[in-house]
Amino acid sequence: MGVLKLALEEGGPRNLELFWGAGWRDLRIELDDQPVGSVEDPLQLEQGVEFTLPDGSVLHVQIVHVVATELRVKRDGVPLPDSASDPGSLVRSATYMLYGMAAFTTAAVMVLFVVTNDVEKTLPGLLLNLIYGGVVAVLGFFMFKRSRVAPLVAILILSADTLYTAFMKLTSPKGVGLSTMTWLVIRVFIFSVLVKGFLGAMELARREKQGPAAAGPATSPSLHAETGTG
């Protein structure tokens, strides 16, 4: 059973709770322990369902299949803090991804340095990978600062590395095996996280430029929408 607790606004209490069973079935939504609505069929969630909250705002819930399945939760069209499509969450995920790549690369270099039998021959490659890890770590720092350039640079570097590595694997005598396919799937996932991080940074910059009104949903009672009953 899945559980997700979210706040309706930045810094607010996580009093909105979503519960679901296997395969996203039997979704239930509660606010302050009071039922908001439910959806039994996951196909309805893929199309998107809406519920009217006590303050008149509209809660939109939808399952989206991108690289991985996401449960997107919006209030009056604005993603809730820490939800799947929240720009702040997208930036944090991209930051963690870059830091993780830097840590993995550095650790791999250290291990290879210890186990290699010919340090002099492998040293240039190890140093190159160490520099690569350092650059990725720096990009992660700027990503944390919500830079819009950092994810673009990371995508360009990763693209060049992916193309080069893919070419080497395709032209090798071993050809394309299961390990290569797994490697490509991982790269696609990394790309998706970085692209989302870039889009998240763009949205945060737009909100900062437009002021507080762009960051929060309108709660006007005149806003009408269909209420889902599940």
Coordinates of N, CA and C in Angstrom, one line a residue:
M1 N 0.8 -1.2 0.0 CA 0.0 0.0 0.0 C 0.9 1.2 0.0
G2 N 0.5 2.2 -0.9 CA 1.3 3.4 -0.9 C 0.7 4.5 -0.1
V3 N 1.5 5.4 0.4 CA 1.0 6.5 1.2 C 1.8 7.8 0.8
L4 N 1.2 8.9 0.6 CA 1.8 10.1 0.3 C 1.2 11.2 1.1
K5 N 2.0 12.0 1.9 CA 1.6 13.1 2.7 C 2.1 14.4 2.1
L6 N 1.3 15.3 1.8 CA 1.7 16.6 1.2 C 1.0 17.8 2.0
A7 N 1.7 18.9 1.8 CA 1.2 20.2 2.3 C 0.5 20.9 1.2
L8 N -0.6 21.6 1.5 CA -1.3 22.4 0.5 C -0.5 23.7 0.1
E9 N 0.4 24.1 0.9 CA 1.2 25.3 0.6 C 2.6 25.1 1.2
E10 N 3.5 25.9 0.7 CA 4.9 25.8 1.1 C 5.0 26.1 2.6
G11 N 5.6 25.2 3.4 CA 5.8 25.4 4.8 C 4.6 25.0 5.7
G12 N 3.5 24.6 5.0 CA 2.3 24.2 5.8 C 2.4 22.8 6.3
P13 N 1.4 22.4 7.1 CA 1.4 21.0 7.6 C 1.0 20.0 6.5
R14 N 1.6 18.9 6.6 CA 1.3 17.8 5.6 C 0.0 17.1 6.0
N15 N -1.1 17.8 5.8 CA -2.4 17.3 6.3 C -3.2 16.7 5.1
L16 N -2.6 16.7 3.9 CA -3.3 16.0 2.8 C -2.6 14.6 2.6
E17 N -3.4 13.6 2.7 CA -2.9 12.2 2.7 C -3.6 11.5 1.5
L18 N -2.7 10.7 0.8 CA -3.2 9.9 -0.3 C -2.8 8.5 0.0
F19 N -3.7 7.5 -0.2 CA -3.5 6.1 0.1 C -3.9 5.3 -1.2
W20 N -3.2 4.3 -1.5 CA -3.6 3.5 -2.7 C -3.0 2.1 -2.5
G21 N -3.6 1.2 -3.2 CA -3.2 -0.2 -3.2 C -2.4 -0.6 -4.4
A22 N -2.2 -1.9 -4.6 CA -1.3 -2.4 -5.7 C -1.9 -1.9 -7.0
G23 N -1.0 -1.5 -7.9 CA -1.4 -1.0 -9.2 C -2.2 0.3 -9.2
W24 N -2.0 1.1 -8.2 CA -2.7 2.4 -8.0 C -4.2 2.2 -7.9
R25 N -4.7 1.1 -7.4 CA -6.1 0.9 -7.2 C -6.6 1.4 -5.9
D26 N -7.8 1.7 -5.8 CA -8.5 2.2 -4.6 C -7.8 3.4 -3.9
L27 N -7.6 4.4 -4.7 CA -6.9 5.6 -4.2 C -7.9 6.3 -3.3
R28 N -7.5 6.7 -2.1 CA -8.3 7.5 -1.1 C -7.5 8.8 -0.8
I29 N -8.3 9.8 -0.7 CA -7.6 11.1 -0.3 C -8.3 11.7 0.9
E30 N -7.5 12.1 1.9 CA -8.0 12.7 3.1 C -7.3 14.0 3.4
L31 N -8.1 14.9 4.0 CA -7.5 16.2 4.4 C -7.9 16.4 5.8
D32 N -6.9 16.6 6.7 CA -7.2 16.7 8.2 C -8.0 15.5 8.7
D33 N -7.7 14.3 8.1 CA -8.3 13.0 8.5 C -9.8 13.0 8.1
Q34 N -10.2 13.9 7.2 CA -11.5 13.9 6.7 C -11.5 13.5 5.2
P35 N -12.4 12.6 4.8 CA -12.4 12.1 3.4 C -12.6 13.2 2.4
V36 N -11.8 13.3 1.3 CA -12.0 14.2 0.2 C -12.6 13.5 -1.0
G37 N -12.2 12.3 -1.3 CA -12.7 11.5 -2.4 C -11.9 10.3 -2.6
S38 N -12.3 9.4 -3.5 CA -11.7 8.2 -3.8 C -11.8 7.8 -5.3
V39 N -10.9 7.0 -5.7 CA -10.9 6.5 -7.1 C -10.5 5.1 -7.1
E40 N -11.4 4.2 -7.6 CA -11.1 2.8 -7.6 C -10.3 2.3 -8.8
D41 N -10.6 2.9 -10.0 CA -10.0 2.4 -11.2 C -8.8 3.3 -11.6
P42 N -7.6 2.7 -11.7 CA -6.4 3.4 -12.1 C -6.5 4.1 -13.4
L43 N -7.4 3.6 -14.3 CA -7.5 4.2 -15.6 C -8.1 5.6 -15.5
Q44 N -8.9 5.8 -14.5 CA -9.5 7.2 -14.2 C -8.3 8.1 -13.8
L45 N -7.4 7.5 -13.0 CA -6.3 8.4 -12.6 C -5.4 8.8 -13.7
E46 N -5.3 7.9 -14.7 CA -4.4 8.2 -15.9 C -5.1 9.4 -16.7
Q47 N -6.4 9.5 -16.6 CA -7.0 10.6 -17.3 C -7.1 11.8 -16.5
G48 N -6.9 11.7 -15.1 CA -6.9 12.8 -14.2 C -8.3 13.0 -13.6
V49 N -8.3 13.1 -12.3 CA -9.6 13.3 -11.5 C -9.4 14.6 -10.7
E50 N -10.6 15.2 -10.4 CA -10.5 16.5 -9.6 C -11.5 16.4 -8.4
F51 N -11.1 17.0 -7.3 CA -11.9 17.1 -6.1 C -11.9 18.5 -5.6
T52 N -13.1 19.0 -5.1 CA -13.2 20.3 -4.6 C -12.9 20.2 -3.1
L53 N -11.9 21.0 -2.6 CA -11.5 21.1 -1.2 C -12.5 22.0 -0.5
P54 N -12.5 21.9 0.9 CA -13.4 22.7 1.7 C -13.2 24.2 1.4
D55 N -12.1 24.7 1.0 CA -11.9 26.2 0.8 C -12.3 26.6 -0.6
G56 N -12.8 25.6 -1.4 CA -13.3 25.9 -2.7 C -12.2 25.7 -3.8
S57 N -10.9 25.5 -3.4 CA -9.9 25.2 -4.4 C -10.1 23.8 -5.0
V58 N -9.5 23.6 -6.1 CA -9.6 22.3 -6.8 C -8.3 21.5 -6.8
L59 N -8.5 20.2 -6.3 CA -7.3 19.3 -6.2 C -7.4 18.4 -7.5
H60 N -6.3 18.4 -8.2 CA -6.2 17.6 -9.4 C -5.2 16.5 -9.2
V61 N -5.6 15.2 -9.4 CA -4.7 14.1 -9.2 C -4.6 13.3 -10.5
Q62 N -3.4 12.9 -10.9 CA -3.2 12.2 -12.1 C -2.0 11.3 -12.1
I63 N -2.1 10.2 -12.7 CA -0.9 9.3 -12.9 C -0.4 9.6 -14.3
V64 N 0.9 9.8 -14.3 CA 1.6 10.1 -15.6 C 2.8 9.2 -15.8
H65 N 2.8 8.5 -17.0 CA 3.9 7.6 -17.3 C 4.9 8.3 -18.2
V66 N 6.0 8.6 -17.6 CA 7.1 9.2 -18.4 C 8.2 8.1 -18.5
V67 N 9.3 8.3 -17.9 CA 10.3 7.2 -17.7 C 9.8 6.3 -16.6
A68 N 9.4 6.9 -15.5 CA 8.8 6.2 -14.4 C 7.4 6.7 -14.2
T69 N 6.6 6.0 -13.5 CA 5.2 6.4 -13.2 C 5.2 7.4 -12.1
E70 N 4.5 8.5 -12.3 CA 4.5 9.6 -11.3 C 3.0 9.9 -10.9
L71 N 2.8 10.2 -9.7 CA 1.5 10.7 -9.2 C 1.6 12.2 -9.0
R72 N 1.0 12.9 -9.9 CA 1.0 14.3 -9.9 C -0.2 14.9 -9.1
V73 N 0.1 15.8 -8.2 CA -1.0 16.4 -7.4 C -0.9 17.9 -7.5
K74 N -2.0 18.5 -8.0 CA -2.0 20.0 -8.1 C -3.2 20.6 -7.5
R75 N -3.0 21.8 -7.0 CA -4.1 22.5 -6.4 C -4.3 23.8 -7.2
D76 N -5.5 23.9 -7.9 CA -5.8 25.0 -8.8 C -4.7 25.2 -9.8
G77 N -4.2 24.0 -10.3 CA -3.2 24.0 -11.4 C -1.8 24.2 -11.0
V78 N -1.5 24.3 -9.7 CA -0.2 24.5 -9.2 C 0.3 23.3 -8.4
P79 N 1.4 22.6 -8.8 CA 1.9 21.4 -8.1 C 2.1 21.7 -6.6
L80 N 1.6 20.7 -5.8 CA 1.8 20.9 -4.4 C 3.3 20.7 -4.0
P81 N 3.7 21.4 -2.9 CA 5.2 21.2 -2.5 C 5.5 19.8 -2.3
D82 N 6.7 19.4 -2.8 CA 7.3 18.0 -2.7 C 6.5 17.0 -3.5
S83 N 5.5 17.4 -4.3 CA 4.9 16.4 -5.2 C 5.7 16.1 -6.4
A84 N 5.3 15.2 -7.2 CA 6.2 14.7 -8.3 C 6.5 15.8 -9.3
S85 N 5.6 16.7 -9.6 CA 5.8 17.8 -10.6 C 6.2 19.1 -9.9
D86 N 6.4 19.2 -8.6 CA 6.8 20.4 -8.0 C 8.2 20.8 -8.4
P87 N 8.4 22.0 -9.0 CA 9.7 22.4 -9.5 C 10.8 22.3 -8.5
G88 N 10.5 22.6 -7.2 CA 11.6 22.5 -6.2 C 12.0 21.0 -6.0
S89 N 11.1 20.1 -6.1 CA 11.4 18.7 -6.0 C 12.2 18.2 -7.2
L90 N 11.9 18.8 -8.4 CA 12.6 18.4 -9.6 C 14.1 18.9 -9.6
V91 N 14.2 20.1 -9.0 CA 15.6 20.6 -8.9 C 16.4 19.8 -7.9
R92 N 15.8 19.4 -6.8 CA 16.5 18.6 -5.8 C 16.8 17.2 -6.3
S93 N 15.9 16.6 -7.1 CA 16.2 15.3 -7.7 C 17.4 15.4 -8.6
A94 N 17.5 16.5 -9.4 CA 18.6 16.6 -10.3 C 19.9 16.9 -9.6
T95 N 19.8 17.6 -8.5 CA 21.0 17.9 -7.6 C 21.5 16.5 -7.0
Y96 N 20.6 15.7 -6.5 CA 21.0 14.4 -5.9 C 21.6 13.5 -7.0
M97 N 21.0 13.6 -8.2 CA 21.5 12.8 -9.3 C 23.0 13.2 -9.6
L98 N 23.2 14.5 -9.7 CA 24.6 14.9 -10.1 C 25.6 14.6 -9.0
Y99 N 25.2 14.8 -7.7 CA 26.1 14.4 -6.6 C 26.3 12.9 -6.6
G100 N 25.3 12.1 -6.9 CA 25.4 10.7 -6.9 C 26.3 10.2 -8.0
M101 N 26.2 10.8 -9.2 CA 27.1 10.5 -10.3 C 28.6 10.8 -9.9
A102 N 28.8 12.0 -9.3 CA 30.1 12.4 -8.9 C 30.7 11.5 -7.9
A103 N 29.9 11.1 -6.9 CA 30.4 10.2 -5.8 C 30.7 8.8 -6.4
F104 N 29.8 8.3 -7.3 CA 30.1 7.0 -7.9 C 31.3 7.0 -8.8
T105 N 31.5 8.0 -9.6 CA 32.7 8.1 -10.4 C 34.0 8.2 -9.6
T106 N 34.0 9.0 -8.6 CA 35.1 9.1 -7.7 C 35.4 7.8 -7.0
A107 N 34.4 7.1 -6.5 CA 34.6 5.9 -5.8 C 35.2 4.8 -6.8
A108 N 34.6 4.8 -8.0 CA 35.1 3.8 -9.0 C 36.6 4.1 -9.4
V109 N 37.0 5.4 -9.4 CA 38.4 5.7 -9.7 C 39.3 5.2 -8.6
M110 N 38.8 5.4 -7.4 CA 39.6 5.0 -6.2 C 39.8 3.5 -6.2
V111 N 38.7 2.7 -6.5 CA 38.8 1.3 -6.5 C 39.7 0.8 -7.6
L112 N 39.6 1.4 -8.8 CA 40.4 1.0 -9.9 C 41.9 1.3 -9.6
F113 N 42.1 2.4 -9.0 CA 43.5 2.8 -8.6 C 44.2 1.8 -7.7
V114 N 43.3 1.2 -6.8 CA 43.9 0.3 -5.8 C 44.1 -1.1 -6.4
V115 N 43.2 -1.5 -7.3 CA 43.2 -2.9 -7.8 C 44.0 -3.0 -9.1
T116 N 44.3 -1.9 -9.8 CA 45.1 -2.0 -11.0 C 46.5 -2.5 -10.8
N117 N 47.0 -3.2 -11.8 CA 48.3 -3.8 -11.8 C 49.3 -2.9 -12.5
D118 N 48.8 -2.0 -13.3 CA 49.6 -1.1 -14.1 C 49.2 0.3 -13.9
V119 N 49.6 0.9 -12.9 CA 49.2 2.3 -12.5 C 49.6 3.3 -13.6
E120 N 50.8 3.1 -14.1 CA 51.3 4.1 -15.0 C 50.5 4.1 -16.3
K121 N 50.0 3.0 -16.7 CA 49.3 2.9 -18.0 C 47.9 3.4 -17.8
T122 N 47.2 3.1 -16.7 CA 45.8 3.5 -16.4 C 45.7 4.9 -15.8
L123 N 46.8 5.5 -15.3 CA 46.7 6.8 -14.6 C 46.0 7.9 -15.4
P124 N 46.4 8.1 -16.7 CA 45.7 9.1 -17.5 C 44.2 9.0 -17.5
G125 N 43.7 7.8 -17.7 CA 42.3 7.5 -17.7 C 41.6 7.8 -16.4
L126 N 42.3 7.3 -15.3 CA 41.8 7.5 -14.0 C 41.7 9.0 -13.6
L127 N 42.7 9.8 -14.0 CA 42.7 11.2 -13.8 C 41.6 11.9 -14.5
L128 N 41.4 11.5 -15.8 CA 40.3 12.0 -16.6 C 38.9 11.8 -16.0
N129 N 38.7 10.6 -15.5 CA 37.5 10.3 -14.8 C 37.3 11.0 -13.5
L130 N 38.5 11.2 -12.8 CA 38.4 12.0 -11.5 C 38.0 13.4 -11.8
I131 N 38.6 14.0 -12.9 CA 38.2 15.4 -13.3 C 36.7 15.4 -13.6
Y132 N 36.3 14.4 -14.4 CA 34.9 14.3 -14.8 C 34.0 14.3 -13.5
G133 N 34.3 13.5 -12.5 CA 33.6 13.5 -11.3 C 33.5 14.8 -10.6
G134 N 34.7 15.5 -10.6 CA 34.8 16.8 -10.0 C 33.9 17.9 -10.7
V135 N 33.9 17.8 -12.0 CA 33.0 18.7 -12.8 C 31.6 18.5 -12.5
V136 N 31.2 17.2 -12.4 CA 29.8 16.9 -12.1 C 29.4 17.3 -10.7
A137 N 30.3 17.2 -9.8 CA 30.0 17.7 -8.4 C 29.8 19.2 -8.4
V138 N 30.6 19.9 -9.1 CA 30.5 21.4 -9.2 C 29.1 21.8 -9.8
L139 N 28.7 21.0 -10.9 CA 27.4 21.2 -11.5 C 26.3 20.9 -10.5
G140 N 26.5 19.9 -9.7 CA 25.5 19.6 -8.7 C 25.4 20.8 -7.7
F141 N 26.5 21.4 -7.3 CA 26.4 22.6 -6.4 C 25.6 23.7 -7.0
F142 N 25.8 24.0 -8.3 CA 25.1 25.1 -9.0 C 23.6 24.7 -9.2
M143 N 23.4 23.4 -9.4 CA 22.0 22.9 -9.6 C 21.3 23.1 -8.3
F144 N 22.0 22.9 -7.1 CA 21.4 23.2 -5.8 C 21.0 24.6 -5.7
K145 N 21.8 25.5 -6.3 CA 21.5 26.9 -6.3 C 20.5 27.3 -7.3
R146 N 19.8 26.3 -7.9 CA 18.8 26.5 -8.9 C 19.3 27.2 -10.2
S147 N 20.5 26.9 -10.6 CA 21.0 27.4 -11.8 C 20.3 26.7 -13.0
R148 N 20.0 27.5 -14.0 CA 19.4 26.9 -15.2 C 20.5 26.4 -16.2
V149 N 21.7 26.9 -16.0 CA 22.8 26.5 -16.9 C 23.4 25.2 -16.5
A150 N 23.5 24.9 -15.2 CA 24.1 23.7 -14.7 C 23.5 22.4 -15.3
P151 N 22.2 22.3 -15.3 CA 21.6 21.0 -15.9 C 21.9 20.9 -17.4
L152 N 21.9 22.1 -18.1 CA 22.2 22.1 -19.6 C 23.6 21.6 -19.8
V153 N 24.5 22.1 -19.1 CA 25.9 21.7 -19.2 C 26.1 20.2 -18.9
A154 N 25.4 19.8 -17.8 CA 25.5 18.4 -17.5 C 24.9 17.5 -18.6
I155 N 23.8 17.9 -19.2 CA 23.2 17.2 -20.3 C 24.1 17.1 -21.5
L156 N 24.8 18.2 -21.8 CA 25.7 18.2 -22.9 C 26.9 17.3 -22.7
I157 N 27.5 17.3 -21.5 CA 28.6 16.5 -21.1 C 28.2 15.0 -21.2
L158 N 27.0 14.7 -20.6 CA 26.5 13.3 -20.5 C 26.2 12.8 -21.9
S159 N 25.7 13.7 -22.8 CA 25.4 13.4 -24.2 C 26.6 13.0 -24.9
A160 N 27.7 13.8 -24.8 CA 28.9 13.5 -25.4 C 29.5 12.2 -24.9
D161 N 29.5 12.0 -23.6 CA 30.0 10.7 -23.0 C 29.2 9.5 -23.5
T162 N 27.8 9.7 -23.6 CA 27.0 8.6 -24.0 C 27.2 8.2 -25.4
L163 N 27.3 9.2 -26.3 CA 27.6 8.9 -27.7 C 28.9 8.3 -27.9
Y164 N 29.9 8.7 -27.2 CA 31.3 8.1 -27.4 C 31.3 6.7 -26.9
T165 N 30.7 6.5 -25.7 CA 30.7 5.1 -25.1 C 29.8 4.2 -25.9
A166 N 28.7 4.7 -26.4 CA 27.8 3.9 -27.3 C 28.5 3.5 -28.5
F167 N 29.3 4.4 -29.1 CA 30.0 4.1 -30.4 C 31.1 3.0 -30.1
M168 N 31.8 3.1 -29.0 CA 32.8 2.2 -28.6 C 32.2 0.8 -28.4
K169 N 31.0 0.7 -27.8 CA 30.4 -0.5 -27.5 C 29.8 -1.2 -28.8
L170 N 29.3 -0.3 -29.6 CA 28.7 -0.9 -30.9 C 29.8 -1.4 -31.8
T171 N 31.0 -0.8 -31.8 CA 32.0 -1.2 -32.7 C 33.0 -2.2 -32.1
S172 N 32.7 -2.6 -30.8 CA 33.6 -3.6 -30.2 C 33.2 -5.0 -30.7
P173 N 34.1 -6.0 -30.6 CA 33.8 -7.3 -31.1 C 32.7 -8.0 -30.3
K174 N 32.5 -7.6 -29.1 CA 31.4 -8.2 -28.3 C 30.0 -7.7 -28.7
G175 N 29.9 -6.5 -29.3 CA 28.7 -6.0 -29.8 C 27.8 -5.5 -28.6
V176 N 26.5 -5.5 -28.9 CA 25.5 -5.0 -27.9 C 25.0 -6.2 -27.1
G177 N 25.2 -6.1 -25.8 CA 24.7 -7.2 -24.9 C 23.7 -6.6 -23.9
L178 N 23.3 -7.5 -23.0 CA 22.4 -7.1 -21.9 C 22.9 -5.9 -21.1
S179 N 24.2 -6.0 -20.8 CA 24.8 -4.9 -20.0 C 24.8 -3.6 -20.7
T180 N 24.9 -3.6 -22.0 CA 24.8 -2.3 -22.8 C 23.4 -1.8 -22.7
M181 N 22.4 -2.7 -22.9 CA 21.0 -2.2 -22.8 C 20.7 -1.7 -21.5
T182 N 21.2 -2.3 -20.4 CA 20.9 -1.8 -19.1 C 21.6 -0.4 -18.9
W183 N 22.8 -0.3 -19.4 CA 23.5 1.0 -19.3 C 22.7 2.1 -20.0
L184 N 22.1 1.8 -21.2 CA 21.4 2.8 -21.9 C 20.1 3.2 -21.2
V185 N 19.4 2.2 -20.5 CA 18.2 2.5 -19.8 C 18.6 3.4 -18.6
I186 N 19.7 3.2 -17.9 CA 20.1 4.0 -16.8 C 20.4 5.4 -17.3
R187 N 21.1 5.5 -18.5 CA 21.4 6.8 -19.1 C 20.1 7.6 -19.4
V188 N 19.1 6.9 -19.9 CA 17.8 7.6 -20.3 C 17.2 8.1 -19.0
F189 N 17.2 7.3 -17.9 CA 16.7 7.8 -16.7 C 17.4 9.0 -16.1
I190 N 18.7 9.0 -16.2 CA 19.5 10.2 -15.8 C 19.2 11.4 -16.6
F191 N 19.1 11.2 -17.9 CA 18.7 12.3 -18.8 C 17.3 12.9 -18.4
S192 N 16.4 12.0 -18.1 CA 15.0 12.5 -17.8 C 15.1 13.3 -16.5
V193 N 15.8 12.9 -15.5 CA 16.0 13.6 -14.2 C 16.6 15.0 -14.5
L194 N 17.6 15.1 -15.3 CA 18.3 16.3 -15.6 C 17.4 17.3 -16.4
V195 N 16.7 16.8 -17.3 CA 15.8 17.6 -18.1 C 14.7 18.2 -17.2
K196 N 14.1 17.4 -16.3 CA 13.1 17.8 -15.4 C 13.7 18.9 -14.4
G197 N 15.0 18.7 -14.0 CA 15.6 19.6 -13.2 C 15.8 21.0 -13.8
F198 N 16.1 21.0 -15.1 CA 16.2 22.2 -15.9 C 14.8 22.9 -16.0
L199 N 13.8 22.1 -16.3 CA 12.4 22.7 -16.4 C 12.0 23.3 -15.0
G200 N 12.4 22.5 -13.9 CA 12.0 23.0 -12.6 C 12.7 24.3 -12.3
A201 N 14.0 24.4 -12.6 CA 14.8 25.6 -12.4 C 14.2 26.8 -13.2
M202 N 13.7 26.5 -14.4 CA 13.1 27.6 -15.2 C 11.8 28.1 -14.6
E203 N 11.0 27.1 -14.1 CA 9.7 27.5 -13.4 C 10.0 28.3 -12.2
L204 N 11.0 27.9 -11.4 CA 11.3 28.7 -10.1 C 11.8 30.1 -10.5
A205 N 12.5 30.2 -11.5 CA 13.0 31.5 -12.0 C 11.8 32.4 -12.4
R206 N 10.9 31.7 -13.1 CA 9.7 32.5 -13.6 C 8.9 33.0 -12.4
R207 N 8.7 32.1 -11.4 CA 7.9 32.5 -10.2 C 8.6 33.6 -9.4
E208 N 10.0 33.5 -9.3 CA 10.7 34.6 -8.6 C 10.5 35.9 -9.3
K209 N 10.5 35.9 -10.7 CA 10.4 37.1 -11.4 C 9.0 37.7 -11.3
Q210 N 8.0 36.8 -11.3 CA 6.6 37.3 -11.2 C 6.1 37.6 -9.8
G211 N 6.9 37.1 -8.8 CA 6.5 37.4 -7.4 C 5.7 36.3 -6.8
P212 N 5.3 36.5 -5.5 CA 4.6 35.4 -4.7 C 3.3 35.0 -5.4
A213 N 2.7 35.8 -6.2 CA 1.4 35.4 -6.8 C 1.5 34.2 -7.7
A214 N 2.8 34.1 -8.3 CA 3.0 33.0 -9.3 C 3.3 31.7 -8.6
A215 N 3.6 31.7 -7.3 CA 4.0 30.4 -6.6 C 2.8 29.7 -5.9
G216 N 1.7 30.4 -5.6 CA 0.7 29.8 -4.9 C -0.6 29.8 -5.7
P217 N -1.5 28.8 -5.4 CA -2.8 28.7 -6.2 C -3.8 29.7 -5.7
A218 N -4.6 30.1 -6.6 CA -5.7 31.0 -6.2 C -6.8 30.2 -5.5
T219 N -7.4 30.7 -4.5 CA -8.4 30.0 -3.7 C -9.8 30.6 -3.8
S220 N -10.0 31.3 -4.9 CA -11.3 32.0 -5.1 C -12.4 31.0 -5.1
P221 N -13.5 31.2 -4.3 CA -14.6 30.2 -4.3 C -15.4 30.2 -5.6
S222 N -15.1 31.2 -6.5 CA -15.8 31.3 -7.8 C -15.3 30.3 -8.8
L223 N -14.1 29.6 -8.4 CA -13.5 28.6 -9.3 C -14.3 27.3 -9.2
H224 N -14.8 26.8 -10.4 CA -15.6 25.6 -10.4 C -15.0 24.5 -11.1
A225 N -15.2 23.3 -10.7 CA -14.7 22.1 -11.4 C -15.5 20.9 -10.9
E226 N -15.4 19.9 -11.7 CA -16.1 18.7 -11.4 C -15.5 17.9 -10.3
T227 N -16.2 17.5 -9.3 CA -15.7 16.8 -8.2 C -15.8 15.3 -8.4
G228 N -14.6 14.6 -8.3 CA -14.6 13.2 -8.5 C -15.1 12.4 -7.4
T229 N -15.8 11.3 -7.6 CA -16.4 10.5 -6.6 C -15.9 9.1 -6.5
G230 N -15.0 8.8 -7.5 CA -14.4 7.5 -7.6 C -15.3 6.4 -8.1

